[in-house]
Amino acid sequence: MIGALLALPLFSATAFAGERVGDFSLLDQNGNFHHMAWYDDHKAIAFLVQVNGSAQTQAVAADYARMQSRFDADGVEFMMLNPLGESRSSIKQDLEALAVQVPVLIDDAQIISEAMGVDKSGEAFLFDPRSFEIIYRGSVAGLEKALEEVVAGQSISAPSVAMTGSDVHYSAQANSTEVSYSGDVAPILAENCATCHRDGGIAPFAMDSHAMVQGWSPMIREVLMTKRMPPGQIDPHVGKFSNDYVLAVEEQQKLISWIEAGAQKDGDIDPLAELTWPATKWALGEPDMIVKVPPQSIPATGVLDYITVEVPIELDRDRWVRASQYIPGDRTVLHHTLNDLVPPGATGRRGFLGGGDPNQAHITAYIPGAEPAIEPPNTGGLLQAGSTLRLQLHYTTMGKETVDASEIGIWFYPDDQIPTERMSGQCACIFPMGWTNITPYDPNFELRQSVTLKQDAYMQSFLPHMHFRGKSMRFTAYYPDGSVEPLINIANYNYNWQISYKLEEPILMPAGTRIEAVGAYDNSTQNKANPDPSRSVPWGDQSWDEMFFGAMSWKNVDQSL
């Protein structure tokens, strides 16, 4: 109930009609990702503030649904906004009682609701997805007149309409009391951002001082509100992962509060300026072995076929591999690689997708955003002396000639340590023979593929791969007893950040479990990365075609099989 939520308000500011909120993104009650800029072909987005059990929301829900039926075809998108971050299951129950079926954007961190000035349940907002301004706020009764004027291309005559309703309050934990740069903000940035945002890092600017962060603070606010950064974020409500790239609610609130208060510095010491970084480029220190990929000259323009090279592994004895890291020579042109480790004496045709002998070493490929591949304790594969590493290299031209001279670092177990456990895995992949072309202009075209476990296993990680039209991918386990478990929801897939997401705790799955990967593609004009929305998109190697890889890794319970 609303009364049970009474606490200190999150912020005292209230946004008025005509004020710019800024672009933002939120997940809805089904885990779907909504980015306001995606709706910039709409005239407006009509929000209704929804709070579970709110009498005010219940009183206006039928009128709101009626307006949805009336104006939906006129370029108005209808959504609700839950400012309290209430649970998805409870919101779904509340929607059933309201008899309304719309996306409910759930503001877990309350930073969007604060920016919009939400303070009453049952209040309506009109949001312009091009200017990111509130163009109307007030009663649902006044919303209809505002919608008529927006649809007619007219200025809204009454952009603010007074209303009464239940006050929305926020938890005391969310209260924006004074936030310290040195005690709160700098540690968050050091832990989550500075590894890339440093001198020599892959990010476009360094977070190496308060002055730098303050100067970039408007951009930091924007990427936090749209969830562009940290990159590769997944749905935090599905599974627990060691690398979900999601800032905690409290961390988001502190950063936004600090920026809104002017991004001021406190204390005599700047913690970001005190950060030091290892002299080596290698994540685990100098590798035991460095494999040098033959340098590739990349022209300024043109479309390049995939390049296949073979690199002999120069070892004097067999070694067990515990980790590997691929460092690109020029990451602006190297999009990804595929690897195939060929043991000595192997013959016949070979592919690049692995899934073969679990006793063989895993040497990591390169994908955007990839971290070093580190085996779990007491786990690894054998790299035999005399092996050959075959690499398939995918390059994209970037407007200037360059040379990519990549390196692969490999770390071994000591000679007297032989890991007794092996990793296995498989790809829920769709290849040309099973491919269904993506429909032109379709904003949510789905494909699905599944893998069935042949023996009991501990699931470890998931890796999605699609191209420019890739929108989202979900993995779900269907157990032999009929139960179903959502495993991961990559709600906002990004072609530039293809990450292997590692479970905090492996999940035990019995033999016969079917793991299904469902990928969605956005082939609409609203997908700004879409090369050609009019195409019926086939499977293909190049980025303007598409692929579907739902790779997963597991460890069999019985390691003797």
XYZ file of C-alpha atoms in Angstrom:
561
model
C 0.000 0.000 0.000
C 1.075 3.602 -0.599
C 1.013 4.418 3.076
C 3.549 1.712 3.811
C 6.014 3.425 1.501
C 6.162 6.732 3.326
C 9.727 7.882 3.810
C 11.963 10.801 2.976
C 11.486 11.973 -0.620
C 14.275 11.066 -3.005
C 14.666 14.589 -4.352
C 12.796 17.797 -3.756
C 12.873 19.022 -7.368
C 9.777 18.794 -9.556
C 9.997 18.923 -13.335
C 7.431 21.130 -15.044
C 5.948 20.887 -18.523
C 8.430 22.230 -21.051
C 11.483 21.075 -19.108
C 14.027 18.774 -20.720
C 14.432 15.494 -18.877
C 16.971 13.938 -21.246
C 17.004 10.636 -23.042
C 16.626 7.481 -20.946
C 16.140 3.722 -21.064
C 14.336 1.300 -18.754
C 13.255 -2.342 -18.705
C 9.573 -3.232 -18.504
C 7.706 -5.903 -16.518
C 8.677 -8.543 -19.098
C 12.346 -7.593 -19.223
C 12.066 -5.789 -22.560
C 14.369 -2.810 -23.142
C 12.855 0.577 -24.022
C 15.056 3.446 -25.197
C 13.177 6.710 -25.596
C 15.198 7.808 -28.644
C 14.022 4.667 -30.460
C 10.517 6.189 -30.437
C 11.561 9.414 -32.158
C 9.226 8.628 -35.059
C 6.317 9.057 -32.618
C 4.637 12.332 -31.793
C 4.707 11.631 -28.059
C 4.874 8.972 -25.369
C 1.963 8.984 -22.932
C 3.023 7.806 -19.462
C 0.722 6.956 -16.575
C 2.346 6.658 -13.142
C 1.550 3.178 -11.826
C 2.005 2.104 -8.215
C 0.732 -1.251 -7.019
C -2.564 -0.926 -5.191
C -2.935 2.789 -5.917
C -6.572 3.878 -5.846
C -5.723 6.848 -8.088
C -4.200 4.627 -10.772
C -7.230 2.314 -10.564
C -9.608 5.248 -10.937
C -8.073 6.472 -14.209
C -6.920 3.181 -15.789
C -10.058 2.702 -17.906
C -9.848 6.232 -19.353
C -6.148 5.734 -20.074
C -6.886 2.461 -21.898
C -9.615 4.168 -23.909
C -7.173 6.891 -24.987
C -4.689 4.228 -26.004
C -7.281 2.721 -28.338
C -8.105 6.141 -29.730
C -4.612 7.577 -30.269
C -2.339 4.572 -30.721
C -2.612 4.688 -34.527
C -1.890 8.438 -34.525
C 1.758 8.151 -33.508
C 1.391 8.090 -29.722
C 3.045 5.334 -27.670
C 1.405 4.392 -24.373
C 3.377 3.186 -21.360
C 3.179 3.209 -17.594
C 5.990 4.155 -15.237
C 6.540 2.459 -11.881
C 8.688 4.879 -9.849
C 9.261 2.569 -6.879
C 11.024 -0.316 -8.597
C 8.377 -2.774 -7.445
C 8.699 -6.439 -8.441
C 7.737 -7.567 -11.926
C 5.397 -10.273 -10.666
C 3.481 -7.820 -8.461
C 3.207 -5.312 -11.304
C 1.820 -7.993 -13.614
C -0.808 -8.831 -11.009
C -1.709 -5.159 -10.667
C -2.076 -4.834 -14.457
C -4.506 -7.760 -14.482
C -6.613 -5.975 -11.884
C -6.461 -2.773 -13.942
C -7.365 -4.654 -17.150
C -4.677 -2.718 -19.016
C -1.997 -4.221 -21.228
C 0.886 -1.804 -21.779
C 4.607 -1.868 -21.016
C 5.329 -0.732 -17.463
C 8.796 0.790 -17.278
C 10.245 -0.073 -13.876
C 12.557 2.555 -12.417
C 14.643 0.459 -10.028
C 17.008 3.328 -9.194
C 14.319 6.088 -9.241
C 16.668 8.369 -11.198
C 14.285 8.686 -14.157
C 11.295 9.353 -11.926
C 13.300 12.021 -10.123
C 14.277 13.658 -13.400
C 10.613 13.724 -14.448
C 9.511 15.009 -11.055
C 7.106 12.118 -10.408
C 5.389 12.658 -7.075
C 1.834 11.256 -7.469
C 0.421 7.957 -8.587
C -2.172 8.184 -11.340
C -0.552 11.275 -12.849
C -0.118 11.466 -16.628
C 2.915 12.720 -18.541
C 3.435 13.417 -22.232
C 7.061 13.013 -23.250
C 8.551 14.182 -26.548
C 11.015 11.460 -27.696
C 12.801 13.885 -30.021
C 13.460 16.787 -27.676
C 13.261 14.628 -24.499
C 10.995 17.228 -22.893
C 7.875 16.866 -20.808
C 5.185 18.576 -22.879
C 2.285 17.826 -20.530
C 1.840 16.690 -16.932
C -1.283 16.466 -14.868
C -4.583 14.639 -14.723
C -5.629 11.878 -17.093
C -8.725 13.965 -17.805
C -6.523 16.762 -19.125
C -4.357 14.289 -21.049
C -7.021 13.701 -23.690
C -7.155 17.364 -24.718
C -3.356 17.481 -24.843
C -3.274 14.376 -27.044
C -5.794 15.870 -29.459
C -3.600 18.941 -29.829
C -0.373 16.941 -30.258
C -1.922 14.706 -32.914
C -3.218 17.805 -34.729
C 0.252 19.362 -34.665
C -0.852 22.152 -32.337
C 0.761 23.573 -29.231
C -0.645 22.202 -26.001
C -2.940 24.852 -24.564
C -2.809 23.570 -20.977
C 0.586 21.875 -20.468
C 0.104 21.586 -16.701
C -3.156 20.529 -15.093
C -3.502 20.310 -11.333
C -4.599 17.006 -9.870
C -4.947 15.204 -6.582
C -3.578 11.766 -5.948
C -1.591 9.607 -3.595
C 1.856 10.996 -2.997
C 4.726 8.825 -4.169
C 7.506 8.488 -1.633
C 10.854 6.770 -1.887
C 12.827 4.628 0.531
C 15.198 6.344 2.949
C 18.050 4.458 1.230
C 17.339 6.460 -1.918
C 17.423 9.792 -0.121
C 19.803 12.148 -1.908
C 21.729 13.411 1.076
C 25.143 14.907 0.471
C 27.294 12.706 -1.768
C 31.074 12.890 -1.437
C 33.315 12.852 -4.493
C 36.257 11.361 -2.616
C 34.237 8.987 -0.439
C 31.471 7.909 -2.825
C 31.916 8.920 -6.456
C 35.615 8.318 -7.070
C 35.533 4.760 -5.653
C 32.565 3.887 -7.911
C 34.345 5.233 -10.987
C 37.620 3.558 -10.049
C 35.924 0.183 -9.643
C 33.610 0.266 -12.639
C 34.969 2.712 -15.213
C 38.620 3.650 -14.886
C 40.006 0.332 -16.134
C 38.940 1.381 -19.630
C 38.796 5.150 -19.024
C 42.513 5.651 -18.387
C 45.576 6.740 -20.284
C 46.164 4.062 -22.902
C 42.774 2.448 -22.259
C 40.153 1.645 -24.868
C 37.759 4.424 -23.816
C 37.761 7.874 -25.504
C 38.773 9.825 -22.386
C 40.549 9.157 -19.104
C 38.862 9.407 -15.715
C 42.136 10.308 -14.061
C 41.121 13.397 -12.108
C 38.136 15.224 -10.692
C 38.521 17.912 -13.367
C 38.159 15.341 -16.148
C 35.113 13.721 -14.586
C 33.454 17.052 -13.864
C 34.022 18.150 -17.452
C 32.464 14.976 -18.790
C 29.697 14.821 -16.162
C 26.808 15.740 -18.528
C 27.851 12.871 -20.790
C 28.225 10.539 -17.802
C 24.671 11.412 -16.738
C 23.367 10.704 -20.246
C 25.049 7.296 -20.593
C 23.873 6.267 -17.127
C 20.274 7.242 -17.840
C 20.256 5.469 -21.212
C 22.225 2.454 -19.879
C 24.877 2.848 -22.587
C 27.520 2.616 -19.882
C 28.806 0.489 -18.351
C 28.635 -1.399 -21.667
C 27.118 -4.832 -22.100
C 24.569 -4.498 -19.283
C 22.133 -7.377 -18.898
C 18.829 -7.733 -17.082
C 19.760 -7.747 -13.355
C 16.550 -9.580 -12.442
C 17.447 -12.783 -14.321
C 20.337 -14.847 -12.974
C 23.376 -13.754 -11.002
C 26.528 -13.068 -12.990
C 30.028 -12.050 -12.007
C 30.235 -9.698 -15.004
C 26.737 -8.306 -15.503
C 28.143 -4.751 -15.884
C 25.179 -3.333 -13.954
C 25.822 -0.630 -11.391
C 24.078 -1.168 -8.071
C 21.014 0.987 -7.459
C 22.825 2.942 -4.759
C 25.777 3.589 -7.068
C 23.533 4.949 -9.819
C 21.767 7.221 -7.347
C 25.000 8.588 -5.920
C 26.505 9.357 -9.318
C 23.398 11.107 -10.639
C 22.863 13.025 -7.376
C 26.469 14.206 -7.403
C 26.267 15.344 -11.025
C 22.947 17.144 -10.458
C 24.500 18.954 -7.475
C 27.287 20.354 -9.659
C 29.882 17.550 -9.531
C 31.880 19.279 -6.804
C 35.152 18.098 -5.294
C 35.722 17.609 -1.582
C 38.897 16.809 0.331
C 42.525 17.573 -0.417
C 43.315 14.294 -2.198
C 41.910 13.260 -5.561
C 41.484 9.439 -5.460
C 41.319 9.154 -9.264
C 44.619 10.976 -9.663
C 46.160 8.497 -7.228
C 45.263 5.420 -9.307
C 48.163 3.445 -10.728
C 48.077 0.787 -13.418
C 50.358 -2.125 -14.232
C 53.080 -1.342 -16.740
C 52.183 -4.441 -18.761
C 49.269 -4.630 -21.184
C 48.576 -8.198 -20.091
C 45.802 -8.734 -17.540
C 47.613 -11.479 -15.611
C 51.158 -10.197 -15.913
C 53.618 -11.301 -18.567
C 52.371 -14.481 -20.284
C 54.314 -17.706 -20.324
C 53.996 -17.679 -24.097
C 53.081 -15.023 -26.669
C 51.697 -16.098 -30.032
C 52.252 -13.399 -32.643
C 49.521 -13.268 -35.272
C 50.971 -12.484 -38.726
C 50.533 -8.730 -39.372
C 47.712 -7.830 -41.740
C 47.701 -4.692 -43.918
C 44.205 -3.225 -43.968
C 43.232 -0.729 -46.697
C 41.360 2.490 -45.999
C 38.139 1.439 -47.729
C 36.414 -1.569 -49.214
C 34.833 -4.821 -48.099
C 37.319 -7.477 -47.005
C 36.834 -11.213 -47.178
C 37.612 -13.172 -44.040
C 41.335 -13.916 -43.760
C 42.578 -17.315 -42.571
C 46.088 -17.668 -41.172
C 47.931 -20.552 -39.514
C 50.414 -20.016 -36.701
C 52.658 -22.872 -35.471
C 52.745 -23.272 -31.687
C 56.410 -23.458 -30.764
C 56.556 -25.571 -27.616
C 59.204 -28.062 -26.530
C 56.663 -30.063 -24.503
C 52.941 -30.396 -23.903
C 51.490 -27.826 -21.472
C 48.184 -27.412 -19.651
C 46.574 -24.026 -20.305
C 44.981 -22.028 -17.489
C 44.333 -18.694 -19.258
C 44.704 -16.801 -22.532
C 44.195 -13.234 -23.746
C 43.904 -11.774 -27.260
C 45.254 -8.234 -27.644
C 44.408 -6.691 -31.040
C 47.032 -4.653 -32.815
C 44.395 -2.213 -34.082
C 40.986 -2.668 -32.506
C 39.472 -0.041 -34.811
C 39.615 -2.500 -37.733
C 39.673 -5.963 -36.124
C 36.079 -6.885 -35.473
C 36.426 -10.481 -34.332
C 38.331 -13.714 -34.833
C 37.510 -17.407 -34.745
C 40.101 -19.955 -33.652
C 40.738 -23.637 -34.294
C 43.534 -25.412 -32.429
C 44.812 -28.184 -34.700
C 46.676 -30.982 -32.868
C 49.741 -32.511 -34.490
C 48.912 -35.067 -37.176
C 45.269 -33.981 -37.565
C 43.790 -34.373 -41.041
C 40.498 -33.588 -42.755
C 38.254 -30.548 -42.874
C 37.897 -28.541 -39.688
C 35.607 -25.739 -38.589
C 36.062 -22.737 -36.312
C 33.266 -23.177 -33.761
C 34.924 -25.623 -31.401
C 32.745 -27.983 -29.361
C 35.198 -30.826 -29.914
C 37.627 -32.530 -27.542
C 37.256 -31.122 -23.992
C 40.780 -32.358 -23.202
C 42.204 -29.921 -25.741
C 43.297 -26.448 -24.627
C 41.024 -23.489 -25.193
C 42.818 -20.502 -26.773
C 40.617 -17.446 -26.719
C 39.433 -15.680 -29.845
C 38.865 -11.918 -30.063
C 35.435 -10.345 -29.824
C 34.563 -6.733 -28.920
C 34.573 -6.203 -25.175
C 36.070 -9.610 -24.451
C 37.933 -10.257 -21.220
C 40.807 -12.719 -20.811
C 39.675 -16.353 -20.815
C 40.544 -17.710 -17.363
C 39.732 -21.323 -16.579
C 38.034 -22.187 -13.276
C 40.329 -23.677 -10.617
C 41.648 -27.149 -11.408
C 40.265 -26.878 -14.940
C 42.046 -26.691 -18.259
C 43.017 -28.368 -21.521
C 46.247 -29.652 -23.006
C 48.206 -27.671 -25.585
C 50.277 -30.226 -27.427
C 53.716 -29.439 -28.786
C 53.542 -29.267 -32.557
C 49.977 -27.900 -32.642
C 48.889 -25.203 -35.083
C 46.523 -22.339 -34.317
C 44.247 -21.523 -37.251
C 42.618 -18.105 -37.074
C 39.843 -16.612 -39.145
C 40.146 -12.812 -39.045
C 37.264 -10.432 -39.749
C 38.262 -6.844 -40.532
C 36.247 -3.732 -41.295
C 37.847 -0.726 -42.997
C 37.793 2.583 -41.128
C 38.885 5.273 -43.607
C 42.659 5.007 -43.275
C 45.282 2.384 -44.019
C 46.609 0.514 -41.022
C 48.385 -2.661 -39.973
C 46.958 -5.038 -37.388
C 49.658 -7.002 -35.553
C 47.788 -8.852 -32.825
C 49.187 -11.017 -30.027
C 47.788 -13.856 -27.953
C 49.132 -14.367 -24.462
C 48.960 -17.843 -22.914
C 49.479 -18.794 -19.265
C 50.237 -22.391 -18.277
C 49.828 -24.472 -15.161
C 53.151 -25.447 -13.564
C 54.513 -28.693 -14.991
C 53.716 -30.577 -11.791
C 50.058 -29.396 -11.780
C 47.698 -31.299 -14.046
C 44.089 -29.987 -13.863
C 41.655 -32.857 -13.443
C 38.506 -31.127 -14.762
C 37.527 -30.079 -18.276
C 35.145 -27.549 -19.776
C 32.566 -28.548 -22.364
C 30.030 -26.581 -24.327
C 27.939 -26.212 -27.426
C 26.370 -23.529 -29.568
C 22.655 -23.158 -30.130
C 23.460 -21.928 -33.616
C 21.473 -21.454 -36.791
C 23.363 -21.944 -40.052
C 22.366 -21.235 -43.671
C 20.434 -24.491 -44.195
C 18.171 -23.742 -41.217
C 17.995 -19.980 -41.579
C 14.762 -18.009 -42.011
C 15.279 -14.607 -43.610
C 14.479 -11.624 -41.403
C 11.380 -9.806 -42.614
C 11.884 -6.284 -44.014
C 11.025 -3.461 -41.593
C 10.263 -5.916 -38.751
C 11.206 -4.361 -35.380
C 11.085 -7.648 -33.454
C 11.808 -10.683 -35.626
C 12.559 -13.760 -33.510
C 14.644 -16.854 -34.172
C 15.257 -19.692 -31.736
C 17.503 -22.703 -31.370
C 18.143 -25.144 -28.547
C 20.691 -27.607 -27.150
C 19.872 -30.668 -25.034
C 22.327 -31.865 -22.381
C 23.383 -35.472 -22.778
C 24.589 -35.798 -19.182
C 24.368 -33.967 -15.865
C 26.331 -30.710 -16.031
C 27.091 -27.465 -14.239
C 26.216 -24.546 -16.530
C 28.913 -21.865 -16.458
C 28.440 -19.104 -19.057
C 26.552 -17.741 -22.071
C 27.768 -15.850 -25.144
C 25.426 -14.276 -27.756
C 26.487 -13.366 -31.284
C 24.384 -11.498 -33.838
C 25.162 -8.621 -36.209
C 23.840 -5.051 -36.633
C 20.184 -5.998 -36.332
C 20.649 -8.028 -33.157
C 18.320 -6.685 -30.478
C 18.176 -9.142 -27.581
C 18.832 -12.769 -26.669
C 17.410 -14.873 -23.862
C 18.466 -18.309 -22.652
C 15.912 -20.511 -20.849
C 16.260 -23.986 -19.310
C 13.443 -26.507 -19.788
C 14.023 -29.283 -17.260
C 12.959 -32.940 -17.630
C 10.471 -32.555 -14.735
C 8.589 -29.847 -16.672
C 9.903 -26.859 -14.731
C 11.262 -23.811 -16.531
C 14.056 -21.450 -15.450
C 15.050 -18.196 -17.185
C 18.841 -18.197 -17.250
C 19.892 -14.846 -18.741
C 18.289 -11.921 -20.559
C 20.628 -9.859 -22.732
C 17.880 -7.271 -23.086
C 19.889 -4.723 -25.067
C 22.301 -6.681 -27.238
C 25.104 -4.523 -28.647
C 27.130 -5.697 -31.637
C 30.119 -3.744 -30.311
C 30.155 -5.573 -26.959
C 29.853 -9.344 -27.363
C 30.535 -10.643 -23.875
C 30.691 -14.097 -22.345
C 28.542 -13.740 -19.212
C 29.742 -15.931 -16.350
C 27.397 -17.205 -13.654
C 28.396 -16.359 -10.089
C 27.495 -19.914 -9.115
C 27.258 -22.687 -11.733
C 23.765 -24.155 -12.145
C 23.370 -27.945 -11.873
C 21.270 -29.251 -14.757
C 20.257 -32.908 -15.215
C 20.720 -34.815 -18.441
C 17.836 -34.138 -20.805
C 17.614 -30.441 -19.929
C 16.908 -28.378 -23.023
C 18.436 -24.895 -23.150
C 16.724 -22.635 -25.654
C 18.193 -19.421 -27.016
C 15.713 -16.892 -28.433
C 17.190 -13.998 -30.376
C 15.287 -10.920 -31.540
C 16.295 -8.704 -34.460
C 15.336 -5.092 -35.163
C 15.151 -4.669 -38.939
C 13.181 -1.428 -38.683
C 14.089 2.101 -39.710
C 14.326 2.939 -35.999
C 17.434 0.795 -35.625
C 20.074 3.438 -36.326
C 22.708 0.741 -36.987
C 20.560 -1.024 -39.597
C 22.309 -1.010 -43.002
C 19.098 -1.559 -44.977
C 15.685 -2.130 -43.343
C 14.113 -2.944 -46.723
C 16.138 -6.157 -47.058
C 14.935 -9.675 -46.425
C 18.060 -10.455 -44.443
C 19.885 -13.751 -45.079
C 22.531 -15.558 -43.068
C 25.983 -14.284 -43.961
C 29.532 -13.652 -42.798
C 29.495 -9.897 -43.326
C 27.947 -7.568 -40.772
C 25.145 -6.364 -43.092
C 23.883 -9.967 -43.183
C 23.011 -11.793 -39.972
C 24.005 -14.701 -37.744
C 22.561 -16.476 -34.710
C 24.990 -17.962 -32.190
C 23.835 -18.768 -28.663
C 27.009 -20.300 -27.229
C 27.160 -21.805 -23.757
C 29.813 -23.476 -21.635
C 29.375 -26.113 -18.959
C 31.318 -28.636 -16.916
C 30.081 -32.236 -16.924
C 29.448 -33.686 -13.457
C 31.074 -36.985 -14.387
C 34.453 -35.979 -15.755
C 35.255 -39.549 -16.771
C 32.704 -39.564 -19.608
